[in-house]
Coordinates of C-alpha atoms and ligand atoms in Angstrom, one line a residue:
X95 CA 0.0 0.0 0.0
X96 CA 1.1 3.6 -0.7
X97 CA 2.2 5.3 2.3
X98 CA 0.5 9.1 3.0
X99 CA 3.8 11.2 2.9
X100 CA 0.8 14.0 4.5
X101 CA 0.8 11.8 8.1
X102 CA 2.1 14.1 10.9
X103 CA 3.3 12.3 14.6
X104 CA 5.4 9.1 12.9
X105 CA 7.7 7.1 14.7
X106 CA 11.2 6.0 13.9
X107 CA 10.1 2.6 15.0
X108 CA 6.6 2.5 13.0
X109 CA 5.2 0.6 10.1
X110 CA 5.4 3.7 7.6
X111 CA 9.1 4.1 8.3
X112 CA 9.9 1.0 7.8
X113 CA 8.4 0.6 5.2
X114 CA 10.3 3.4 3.2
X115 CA 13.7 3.2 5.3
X116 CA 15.9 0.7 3.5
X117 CA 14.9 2.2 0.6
X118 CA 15.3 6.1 1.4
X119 CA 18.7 7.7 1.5
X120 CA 19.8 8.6 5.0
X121 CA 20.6 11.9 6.2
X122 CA 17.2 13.4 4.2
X123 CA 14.6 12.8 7.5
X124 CA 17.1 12.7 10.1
X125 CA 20.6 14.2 10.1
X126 CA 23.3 11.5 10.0
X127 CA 25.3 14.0 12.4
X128 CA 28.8 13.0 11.8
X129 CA 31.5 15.8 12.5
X130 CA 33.4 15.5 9.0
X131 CA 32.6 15.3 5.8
X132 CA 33.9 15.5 2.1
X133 CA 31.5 15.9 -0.6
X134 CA 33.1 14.9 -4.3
X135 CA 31.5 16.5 -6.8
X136 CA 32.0 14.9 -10.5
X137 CA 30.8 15.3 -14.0
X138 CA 31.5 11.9 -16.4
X139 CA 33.3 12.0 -19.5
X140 CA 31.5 12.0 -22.7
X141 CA 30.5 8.8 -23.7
X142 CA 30.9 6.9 -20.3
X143 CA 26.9 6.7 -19.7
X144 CA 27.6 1.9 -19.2
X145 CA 30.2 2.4 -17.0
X146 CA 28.6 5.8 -15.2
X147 CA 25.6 3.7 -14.7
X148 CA 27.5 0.9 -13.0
X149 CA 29.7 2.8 -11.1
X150 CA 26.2 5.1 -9.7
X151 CA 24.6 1.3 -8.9
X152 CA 27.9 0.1 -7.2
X153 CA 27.8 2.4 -5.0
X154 CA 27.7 1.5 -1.1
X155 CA 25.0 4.1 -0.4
X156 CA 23.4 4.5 3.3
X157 CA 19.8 4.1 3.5
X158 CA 18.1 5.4 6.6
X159 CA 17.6 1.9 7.5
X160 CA 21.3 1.4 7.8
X161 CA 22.1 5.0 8.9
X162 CA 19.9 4.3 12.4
X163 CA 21.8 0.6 13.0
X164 CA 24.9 2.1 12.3
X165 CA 24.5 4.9 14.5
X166 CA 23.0 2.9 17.7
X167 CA 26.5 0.1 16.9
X168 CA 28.7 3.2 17.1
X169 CA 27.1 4.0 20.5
X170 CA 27.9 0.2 21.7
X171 CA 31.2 -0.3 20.1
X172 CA 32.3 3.8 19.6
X173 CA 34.1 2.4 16.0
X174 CA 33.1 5.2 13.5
X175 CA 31.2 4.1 10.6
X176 CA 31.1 5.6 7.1
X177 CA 28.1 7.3 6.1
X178 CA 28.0 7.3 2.1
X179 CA 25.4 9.6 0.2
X180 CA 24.3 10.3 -3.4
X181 CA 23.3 13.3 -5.4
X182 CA 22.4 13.8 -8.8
X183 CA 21.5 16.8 -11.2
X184 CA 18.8 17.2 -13.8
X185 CA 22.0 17.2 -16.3
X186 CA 22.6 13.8 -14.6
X187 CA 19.8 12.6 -15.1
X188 CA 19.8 13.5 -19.3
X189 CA 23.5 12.3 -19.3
X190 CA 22.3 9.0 -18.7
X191 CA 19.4 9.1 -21.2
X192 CA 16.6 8.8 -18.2
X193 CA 13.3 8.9 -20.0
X194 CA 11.1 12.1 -19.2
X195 CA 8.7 10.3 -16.9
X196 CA 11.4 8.6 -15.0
X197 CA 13.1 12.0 -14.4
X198 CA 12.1 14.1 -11.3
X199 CA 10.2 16.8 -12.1
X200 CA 11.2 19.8 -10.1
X201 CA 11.7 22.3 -13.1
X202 CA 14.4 23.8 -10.9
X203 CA 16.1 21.1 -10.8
X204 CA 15.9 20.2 -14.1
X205 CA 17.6 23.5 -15.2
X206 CA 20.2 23.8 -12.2
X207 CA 21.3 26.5 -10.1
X208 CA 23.0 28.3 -12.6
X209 CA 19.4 29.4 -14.7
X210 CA 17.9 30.6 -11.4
X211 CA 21.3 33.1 -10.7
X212 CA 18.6 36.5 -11.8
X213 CA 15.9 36.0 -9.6
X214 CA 18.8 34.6 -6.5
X215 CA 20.9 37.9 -7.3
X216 CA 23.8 34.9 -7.8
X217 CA 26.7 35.7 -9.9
X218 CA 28.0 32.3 -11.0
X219 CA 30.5 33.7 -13.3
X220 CA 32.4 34.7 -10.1
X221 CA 32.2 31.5 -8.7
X222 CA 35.1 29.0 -8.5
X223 CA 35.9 27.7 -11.7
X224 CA 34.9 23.6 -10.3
X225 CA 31.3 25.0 -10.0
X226 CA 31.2 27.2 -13.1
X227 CA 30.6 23.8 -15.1
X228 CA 28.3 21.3 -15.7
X229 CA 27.9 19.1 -12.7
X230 CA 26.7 15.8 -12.8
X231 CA 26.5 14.7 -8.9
X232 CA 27.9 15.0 -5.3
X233 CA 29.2 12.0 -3.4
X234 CA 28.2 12.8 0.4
X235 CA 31.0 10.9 2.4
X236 CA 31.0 11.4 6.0
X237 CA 32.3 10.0 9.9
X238 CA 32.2 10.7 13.2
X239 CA 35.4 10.5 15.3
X240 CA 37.8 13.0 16.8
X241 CA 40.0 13.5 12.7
X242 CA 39.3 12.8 9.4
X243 CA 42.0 10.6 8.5
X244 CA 40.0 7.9 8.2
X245 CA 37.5 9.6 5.7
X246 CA 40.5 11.3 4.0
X247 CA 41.6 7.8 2.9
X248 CA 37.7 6.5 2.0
X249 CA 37.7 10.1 0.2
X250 CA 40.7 9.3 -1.9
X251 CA 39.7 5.7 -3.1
X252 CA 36.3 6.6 -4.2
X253 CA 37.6 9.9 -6.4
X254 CA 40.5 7.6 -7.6
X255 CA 37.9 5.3 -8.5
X256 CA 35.6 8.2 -10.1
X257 CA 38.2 9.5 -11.8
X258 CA 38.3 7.0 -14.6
X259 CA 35.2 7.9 -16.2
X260 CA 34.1 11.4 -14.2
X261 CA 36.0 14.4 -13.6
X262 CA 36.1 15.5 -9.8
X263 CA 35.3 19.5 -10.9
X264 CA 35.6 20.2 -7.0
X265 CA 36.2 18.5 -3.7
X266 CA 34.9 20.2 -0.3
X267 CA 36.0 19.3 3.4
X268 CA 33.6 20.2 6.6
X269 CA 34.7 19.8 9.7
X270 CA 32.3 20.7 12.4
X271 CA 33.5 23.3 15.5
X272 CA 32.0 22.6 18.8
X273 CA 31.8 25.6 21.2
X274 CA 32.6 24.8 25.3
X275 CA 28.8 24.0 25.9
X276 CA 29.6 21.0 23.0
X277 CA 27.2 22.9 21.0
X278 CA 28.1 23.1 16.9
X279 CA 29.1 26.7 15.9
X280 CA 29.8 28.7 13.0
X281 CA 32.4 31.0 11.9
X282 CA 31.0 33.4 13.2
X283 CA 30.7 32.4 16.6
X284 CA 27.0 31.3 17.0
X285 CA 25.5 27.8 17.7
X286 CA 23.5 26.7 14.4
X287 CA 21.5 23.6 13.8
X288 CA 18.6 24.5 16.5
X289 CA 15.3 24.8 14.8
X290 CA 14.9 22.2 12.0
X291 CA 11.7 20.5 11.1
X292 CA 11.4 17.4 12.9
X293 CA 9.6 14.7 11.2
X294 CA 9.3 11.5 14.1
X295 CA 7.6 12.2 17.5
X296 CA 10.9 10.6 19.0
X297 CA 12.3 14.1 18.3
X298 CA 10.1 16.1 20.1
X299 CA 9.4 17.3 23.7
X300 CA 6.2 18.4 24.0
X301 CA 6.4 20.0 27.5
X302 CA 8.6 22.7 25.9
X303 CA 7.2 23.7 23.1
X304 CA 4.0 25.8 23.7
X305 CA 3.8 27.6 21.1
X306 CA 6.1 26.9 18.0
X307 CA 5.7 23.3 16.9
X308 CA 8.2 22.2 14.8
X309 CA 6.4 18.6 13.9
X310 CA 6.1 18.3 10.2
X311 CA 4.9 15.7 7.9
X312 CA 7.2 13.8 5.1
X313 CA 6.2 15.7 2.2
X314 CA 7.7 18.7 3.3
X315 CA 10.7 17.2 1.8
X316 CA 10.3 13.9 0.6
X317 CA 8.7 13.3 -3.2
X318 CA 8.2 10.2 -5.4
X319 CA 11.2 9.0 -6.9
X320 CA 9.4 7.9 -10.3
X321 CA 12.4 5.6 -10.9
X322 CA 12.2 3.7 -8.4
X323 CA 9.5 0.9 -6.9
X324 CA 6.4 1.7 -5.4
X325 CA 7.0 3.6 -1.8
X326 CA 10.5 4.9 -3.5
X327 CA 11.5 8.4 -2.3
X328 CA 14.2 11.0 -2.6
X329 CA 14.1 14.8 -2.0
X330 CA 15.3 17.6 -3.9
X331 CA 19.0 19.1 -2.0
X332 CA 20.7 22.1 -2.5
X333 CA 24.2 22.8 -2.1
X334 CA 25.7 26.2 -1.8
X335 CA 29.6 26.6 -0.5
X336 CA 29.0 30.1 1.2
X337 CA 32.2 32.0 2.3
X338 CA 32.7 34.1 4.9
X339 CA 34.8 37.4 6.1
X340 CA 34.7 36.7 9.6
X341 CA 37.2 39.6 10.2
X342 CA 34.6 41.9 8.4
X343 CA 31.8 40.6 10.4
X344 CA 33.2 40.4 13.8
X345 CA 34.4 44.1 13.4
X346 CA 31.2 45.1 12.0
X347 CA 29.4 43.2 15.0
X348 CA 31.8 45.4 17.5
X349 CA 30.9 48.9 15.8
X350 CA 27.1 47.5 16.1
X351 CA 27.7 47.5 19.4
X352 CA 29.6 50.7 20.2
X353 CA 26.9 52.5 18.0
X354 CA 23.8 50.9 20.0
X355 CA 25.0 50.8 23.4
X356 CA 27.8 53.1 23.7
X357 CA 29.1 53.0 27.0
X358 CA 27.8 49.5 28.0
X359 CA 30.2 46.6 28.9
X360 CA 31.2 44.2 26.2
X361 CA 28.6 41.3 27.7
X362 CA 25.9 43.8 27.4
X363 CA 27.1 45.0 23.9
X364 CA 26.8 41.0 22.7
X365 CA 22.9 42.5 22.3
X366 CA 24.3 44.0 19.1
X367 CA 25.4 41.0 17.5
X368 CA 21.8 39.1 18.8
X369 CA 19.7 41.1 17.3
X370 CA 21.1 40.9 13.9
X371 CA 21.6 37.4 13.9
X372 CA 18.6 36.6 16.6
X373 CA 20.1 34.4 18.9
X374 CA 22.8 35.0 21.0
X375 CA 26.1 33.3 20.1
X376 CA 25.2 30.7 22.5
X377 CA 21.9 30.0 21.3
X378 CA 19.8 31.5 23.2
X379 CA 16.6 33.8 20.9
X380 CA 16.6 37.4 21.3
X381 CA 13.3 37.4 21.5
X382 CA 13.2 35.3 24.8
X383 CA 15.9 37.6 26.2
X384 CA 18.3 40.5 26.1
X385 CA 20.6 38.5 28.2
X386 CA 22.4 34.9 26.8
X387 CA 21.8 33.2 30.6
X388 CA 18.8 34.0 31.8
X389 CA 15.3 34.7 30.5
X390 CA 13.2 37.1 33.1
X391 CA 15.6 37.2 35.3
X392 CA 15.8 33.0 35.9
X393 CA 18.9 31.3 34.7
X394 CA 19.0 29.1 32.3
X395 CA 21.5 26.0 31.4
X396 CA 23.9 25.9 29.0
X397 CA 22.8 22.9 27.8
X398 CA 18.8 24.1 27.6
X399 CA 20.0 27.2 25.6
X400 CA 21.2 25.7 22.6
X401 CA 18.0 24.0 22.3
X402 CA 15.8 27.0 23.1
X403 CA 13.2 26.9 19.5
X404 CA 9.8 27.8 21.3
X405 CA 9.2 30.9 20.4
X406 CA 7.1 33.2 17.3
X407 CA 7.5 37.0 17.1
X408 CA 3.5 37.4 17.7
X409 CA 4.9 40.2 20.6
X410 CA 7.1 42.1 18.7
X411 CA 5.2 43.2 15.8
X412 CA 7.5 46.5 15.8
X413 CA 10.7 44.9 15.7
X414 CA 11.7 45.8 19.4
X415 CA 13.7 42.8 20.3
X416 CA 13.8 41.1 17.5
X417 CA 14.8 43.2 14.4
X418 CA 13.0 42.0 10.7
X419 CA 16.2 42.1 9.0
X420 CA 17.7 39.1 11.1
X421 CA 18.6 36.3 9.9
X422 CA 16.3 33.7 11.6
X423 CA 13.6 35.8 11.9
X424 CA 13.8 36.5 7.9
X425 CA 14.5 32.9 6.9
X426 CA 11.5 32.0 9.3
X427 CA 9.1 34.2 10.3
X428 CA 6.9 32.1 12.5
X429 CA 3.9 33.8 11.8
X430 CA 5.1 37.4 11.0
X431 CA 4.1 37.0 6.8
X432 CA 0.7 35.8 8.2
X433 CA 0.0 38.6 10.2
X434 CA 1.5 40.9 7.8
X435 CA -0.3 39.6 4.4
X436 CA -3.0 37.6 5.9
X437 CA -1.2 34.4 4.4
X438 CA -1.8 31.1 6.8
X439 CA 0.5 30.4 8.9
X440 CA 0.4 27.0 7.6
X441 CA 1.4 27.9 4.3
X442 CA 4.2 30.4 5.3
X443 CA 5.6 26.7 7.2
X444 CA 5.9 25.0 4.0
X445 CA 8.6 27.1 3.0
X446 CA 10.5 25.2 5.6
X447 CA 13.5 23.4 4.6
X448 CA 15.6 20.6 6.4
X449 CA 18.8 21.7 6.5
X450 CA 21.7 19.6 7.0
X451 CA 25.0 22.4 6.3
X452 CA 28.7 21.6 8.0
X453 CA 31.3 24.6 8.4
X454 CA 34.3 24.1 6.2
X455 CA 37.9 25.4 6.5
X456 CA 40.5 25.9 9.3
X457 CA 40.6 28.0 12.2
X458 CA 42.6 28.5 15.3
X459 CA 40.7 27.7 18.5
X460 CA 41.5 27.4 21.8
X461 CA 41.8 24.1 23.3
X462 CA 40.6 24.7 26.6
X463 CA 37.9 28.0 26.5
X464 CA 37.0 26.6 22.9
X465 CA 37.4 30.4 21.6
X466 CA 38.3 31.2 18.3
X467 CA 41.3 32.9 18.5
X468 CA 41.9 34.3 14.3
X469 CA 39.4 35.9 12.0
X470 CA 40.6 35.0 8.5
X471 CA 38.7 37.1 5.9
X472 CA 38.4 34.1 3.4
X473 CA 39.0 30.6 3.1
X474 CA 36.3 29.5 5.9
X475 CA 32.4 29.5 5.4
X476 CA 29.6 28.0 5.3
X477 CA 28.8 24.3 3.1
X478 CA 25.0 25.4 3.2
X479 CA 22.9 21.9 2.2
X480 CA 18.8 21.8 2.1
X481 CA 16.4 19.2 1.5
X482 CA 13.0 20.2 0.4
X483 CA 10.0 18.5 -2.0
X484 CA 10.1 22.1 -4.1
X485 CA 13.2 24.4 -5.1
X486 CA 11.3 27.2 -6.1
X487 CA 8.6 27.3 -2.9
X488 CA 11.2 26.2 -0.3
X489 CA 15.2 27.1 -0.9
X490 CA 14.3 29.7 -3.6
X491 CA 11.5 31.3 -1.8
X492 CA 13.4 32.0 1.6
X493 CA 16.9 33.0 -0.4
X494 CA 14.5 35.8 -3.1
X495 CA 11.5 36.5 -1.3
X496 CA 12.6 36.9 2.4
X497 CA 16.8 37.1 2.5
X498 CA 16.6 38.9 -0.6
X499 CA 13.8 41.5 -0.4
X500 CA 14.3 45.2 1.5
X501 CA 10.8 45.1 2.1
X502 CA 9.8 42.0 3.8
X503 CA 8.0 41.8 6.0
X504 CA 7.8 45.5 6.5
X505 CA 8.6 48.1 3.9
X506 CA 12.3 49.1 4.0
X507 CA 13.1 47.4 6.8
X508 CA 16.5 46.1 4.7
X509 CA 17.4 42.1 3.4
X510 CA 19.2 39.4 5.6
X511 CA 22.0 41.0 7.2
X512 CA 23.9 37.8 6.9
X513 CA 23.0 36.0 3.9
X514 CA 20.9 38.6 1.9
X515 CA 22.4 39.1 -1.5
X516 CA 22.3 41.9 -3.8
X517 CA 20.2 44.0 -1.1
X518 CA 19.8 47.5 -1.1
X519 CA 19.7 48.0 2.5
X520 CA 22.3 51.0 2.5
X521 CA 20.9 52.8 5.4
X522 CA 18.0 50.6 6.0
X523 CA 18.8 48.1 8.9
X524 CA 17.0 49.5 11.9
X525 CA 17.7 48.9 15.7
X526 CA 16.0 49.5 19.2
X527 CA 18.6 51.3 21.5
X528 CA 16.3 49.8 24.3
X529 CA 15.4 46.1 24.1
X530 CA 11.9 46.1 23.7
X531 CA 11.2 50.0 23.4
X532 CA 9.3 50.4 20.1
X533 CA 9.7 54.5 20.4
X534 CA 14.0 54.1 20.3
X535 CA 14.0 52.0 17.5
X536 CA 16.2 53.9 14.9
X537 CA 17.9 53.3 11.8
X538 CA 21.9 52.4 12.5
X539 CA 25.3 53.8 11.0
X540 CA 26.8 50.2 11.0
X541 CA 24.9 47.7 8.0
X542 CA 25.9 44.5 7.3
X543 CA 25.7 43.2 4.2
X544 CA 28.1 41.0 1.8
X545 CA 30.1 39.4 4.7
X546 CA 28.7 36.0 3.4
X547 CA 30.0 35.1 -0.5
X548 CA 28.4 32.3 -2.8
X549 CA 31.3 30.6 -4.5
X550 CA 29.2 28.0 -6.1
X551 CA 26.3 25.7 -5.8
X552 CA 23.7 23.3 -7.7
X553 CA 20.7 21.9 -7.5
X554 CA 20.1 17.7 -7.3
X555 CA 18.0 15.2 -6.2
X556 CA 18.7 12.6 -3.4
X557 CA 17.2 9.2 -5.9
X558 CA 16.1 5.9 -3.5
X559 CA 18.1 3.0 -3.3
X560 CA 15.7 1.3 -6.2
X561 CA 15.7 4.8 -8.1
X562 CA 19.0 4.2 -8.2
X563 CA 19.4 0.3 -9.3
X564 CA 16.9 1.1 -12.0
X565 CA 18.7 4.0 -14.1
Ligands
LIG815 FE1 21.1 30.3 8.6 N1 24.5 32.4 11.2 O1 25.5 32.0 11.8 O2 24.2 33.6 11.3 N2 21.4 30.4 10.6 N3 23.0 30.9 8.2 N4 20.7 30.1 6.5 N5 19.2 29.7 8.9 C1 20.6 30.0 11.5 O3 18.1 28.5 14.8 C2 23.9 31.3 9.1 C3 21.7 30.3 5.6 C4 18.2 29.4 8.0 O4 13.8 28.4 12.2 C5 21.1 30.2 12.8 O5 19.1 26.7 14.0 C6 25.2 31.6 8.4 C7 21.0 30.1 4.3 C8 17.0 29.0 8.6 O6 14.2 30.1 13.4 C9 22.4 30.8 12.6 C10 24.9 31.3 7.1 C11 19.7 29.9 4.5 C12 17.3 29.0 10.0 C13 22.6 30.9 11.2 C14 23.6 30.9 6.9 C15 19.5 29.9 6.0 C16 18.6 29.4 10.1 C17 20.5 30.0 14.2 C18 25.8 31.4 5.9 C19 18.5 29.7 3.6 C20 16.3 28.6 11.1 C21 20.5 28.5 14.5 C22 27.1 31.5 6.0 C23 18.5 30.2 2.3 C24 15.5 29.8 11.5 C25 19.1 27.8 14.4 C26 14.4 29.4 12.5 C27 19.3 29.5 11.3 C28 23.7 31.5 10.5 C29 23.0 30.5 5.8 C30 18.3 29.6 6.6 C31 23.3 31.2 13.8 C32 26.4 32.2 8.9 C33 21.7 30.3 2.9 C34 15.7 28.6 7.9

């Protein structure tokens, strides 16, 4: 029987799942949250399409099936398993000579990244020269474990291996950063991964979340895989490799702060930096607080902060605590587009993603306070990776419509201050210089804006383990 991909409140251990999990690529419900990962992107050589076909259905690929046993074996025996993902494009897809109706349908997809650069405000001729290309698929590799030794040497026989029919156009390494609560940071100093979509009631606790519910059903990001057998899915996944001047951000942050709250001490200037991002570095919302360790006065854990996701903006319809140009409150308003266009709140969710990004690039940190101790102005960033059932409703729509756009959700209220691109906002980015004082709210000296650079990207599918057999 067809499973309804519409069913909220499953269960890792019920019938639906397992009735789709051997066959479903890991990492596309649940995060296969290994610490290190290299991700070989290829393109075959003309006139390879046999021997790509074989080499594609050779592949050891982890299903979610195998994803969960491997994960609860690494918790018996701690030995680090490898996690082994697959990714095709649209160009992929007509390389091989997939018929039409055997192709997924996603008209994104089908074109690539590249065709969508206008409305994203992309500029792919800047790009590195590995993603300027065609592209033909990603390899996901990835392990757990305290180095990447290991995965360096899985990493090399596989491209070796790839290399006689594919070029590699462009190999990426992430290595996750842990700050001292053991949360996972970015380059610029904050805890991301918090709010995601969660898909099985295993991974939620009710008792905390009151009034943001982050239970989804499956086909916010799974589709039919029309290769594959019946119950066969996959989801469209978007890569972007998105650099960034932490220098320029970090000294932008600290003029933010000098500019809002002259005079204040440095803790109290972290405010700054919140409200653009809207969470403190350690996680905790601005929203809930203008303070990273306590929320009305009451402190709160470490380890409950980084967790902290139950919250909407439906008290600060002026901006007060939460500015509209941050990032999370941008790339989810919780309810603000509804208030604000009358649009459901249930339809401004399906623009949700399930994001599954790893930092890449070096950095010096200290061993023991887990600070990072350089601010390198390149080299380090963001490998920024989505699943979703629709390109142009879900990645697309939160990159143009939300990042992108001055005007959203209020007139000239200025894009994304971290990842808007192409944004006008010059003088827009506006700032209370009182947390939650509507009449100080004022425009600030200090914008941000271009601290994050796209150096390439494309658009694929995740195909099912049958999808996959049957090319
Ligand atoms: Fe963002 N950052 O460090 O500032 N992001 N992001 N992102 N992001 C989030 O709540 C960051 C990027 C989303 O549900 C947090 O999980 C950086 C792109 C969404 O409340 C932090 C880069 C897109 C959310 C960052 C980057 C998004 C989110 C808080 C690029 C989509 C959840 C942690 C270098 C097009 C919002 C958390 C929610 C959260 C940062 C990229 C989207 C700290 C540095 C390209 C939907």
């Amino acid at each position: 029987m067809a499973i309804d991909l519409t069913k909220k409140d499953q269960s890792l251990f019920g019938n639906d799942f397992k009735t789709i999990n051997k066959d479903l690529q890991g990492n596309i419900l649940k995060s296969h949250g290994r610490g290190h990962t290299s991700h070989i992107f290829f393109c075959f050589k003309p006139n390879k399409v046999a021997e790509a076909k074989a080499f594609l259905k050779g592949l050891a690929i982890t299903s979610a099936a195998q994803q969960a046993k491997d994960s609860e074996a690494t918790k018996a025996d701690g030995v680090q398993r490898l996690f082994t993902g697959l990714y095709l494009t649209g160009a992929c897809y007509q390389y091989l000579g997939v018929s039409d109706a055997k192709t997924p349908a996603d008209s994104q997809f089908r074109s690539g990244m590249k065709a969508s650069a206008g409305s994203l405000n992309d500029t792919p001729s800047a790009w590195e020269s590995g993603y300027q290309g065609d592209i033909h698929g990603m390899i996901l590799l990835a392990m757990g474990g305290t180095d990447r030794k290991n995965l360096d040497v899985e990493t090399k026989a596989v491209s070796d291996n790839l290399q006689k029919i594919a070029s590699v156009v462009a190999t990426e390494k992430g290595d996750g950063i842990k700050n001292a609560n053991d949360d996972d940071i970015e380059h610029f100093g904050y805890v991301d991964g918090i709010s995601q979509p969660r898909f099985f009631i295993e991974e939620l606790n009710p008792d905390r979340a009151t009034v943001w519910n982050p239970a989804f059903s499956w086909d916010l990001i799974l589709v039919d895989d029309p290769a594959g057998k019946t119950n066969a899915f996959g989801s469209y996944f978007v890569f972007r490799k998105l650099e960034q001047n932490v220098k320029g951000f970090k000294d932008a942050e600290a003029a933010l702060g000098n500019e809002l709250f002259p005079g204040a001490s440095d803790e109290a200037k972290e405010l700054a930096g919140a409200m653009l991002v809207g969470r403190f570095e350690n996680g905790m919302p601005v929203i809930l607080s203008d303070k990273d360790d306590s929320i009305n006065g009451h402190d709160v854990f470490a380890g409950f902060i980084g967790k902290l996701n139950d919250f909407t903006y439906d008290g600060d319809t002026q901006g007060a605590k939460c500015p509209f140009h941050s990032h999370i409150r941008k790339t989810n308003p919780r309810g603000d587009s509804s208030r604000q266009f009358g649009v459901s709140l249930e339809s401004e969710m399906r623009h949700t993603m399930a994001r599954r990004g790893i930092i890449y690039g070096k950095r010096k940190q200290n061993a023991k306070t887990k600070e990072l101790e350089d601010q390198p102005t390149a080299g380090v960033g963001l490998l920024f990776m989505s699943f979703q059932q629709n390109i142009a409703t879900q990645f697309e729509f939160i990159q143009q419509s939300w990042a992108n756009n001055d005007n959203f959700v209020k007139g000239s209220t200025g894009g994304d201050g971290i990842i808007g691109q192409g944004i006008t906002s010059g003088g827009m980015h506006q700032y209370p210089r009182v947390y939650g004082d509507a009449s100080t709210i004022a425009t600030a000296n200090t914008q941000f804006q271009d601290f994050v650079t796209t150096k390439g990207g494309e658009y694929f599918f995740a195909p099912s383990l049958s999808g996959i057999k049957a090319l």
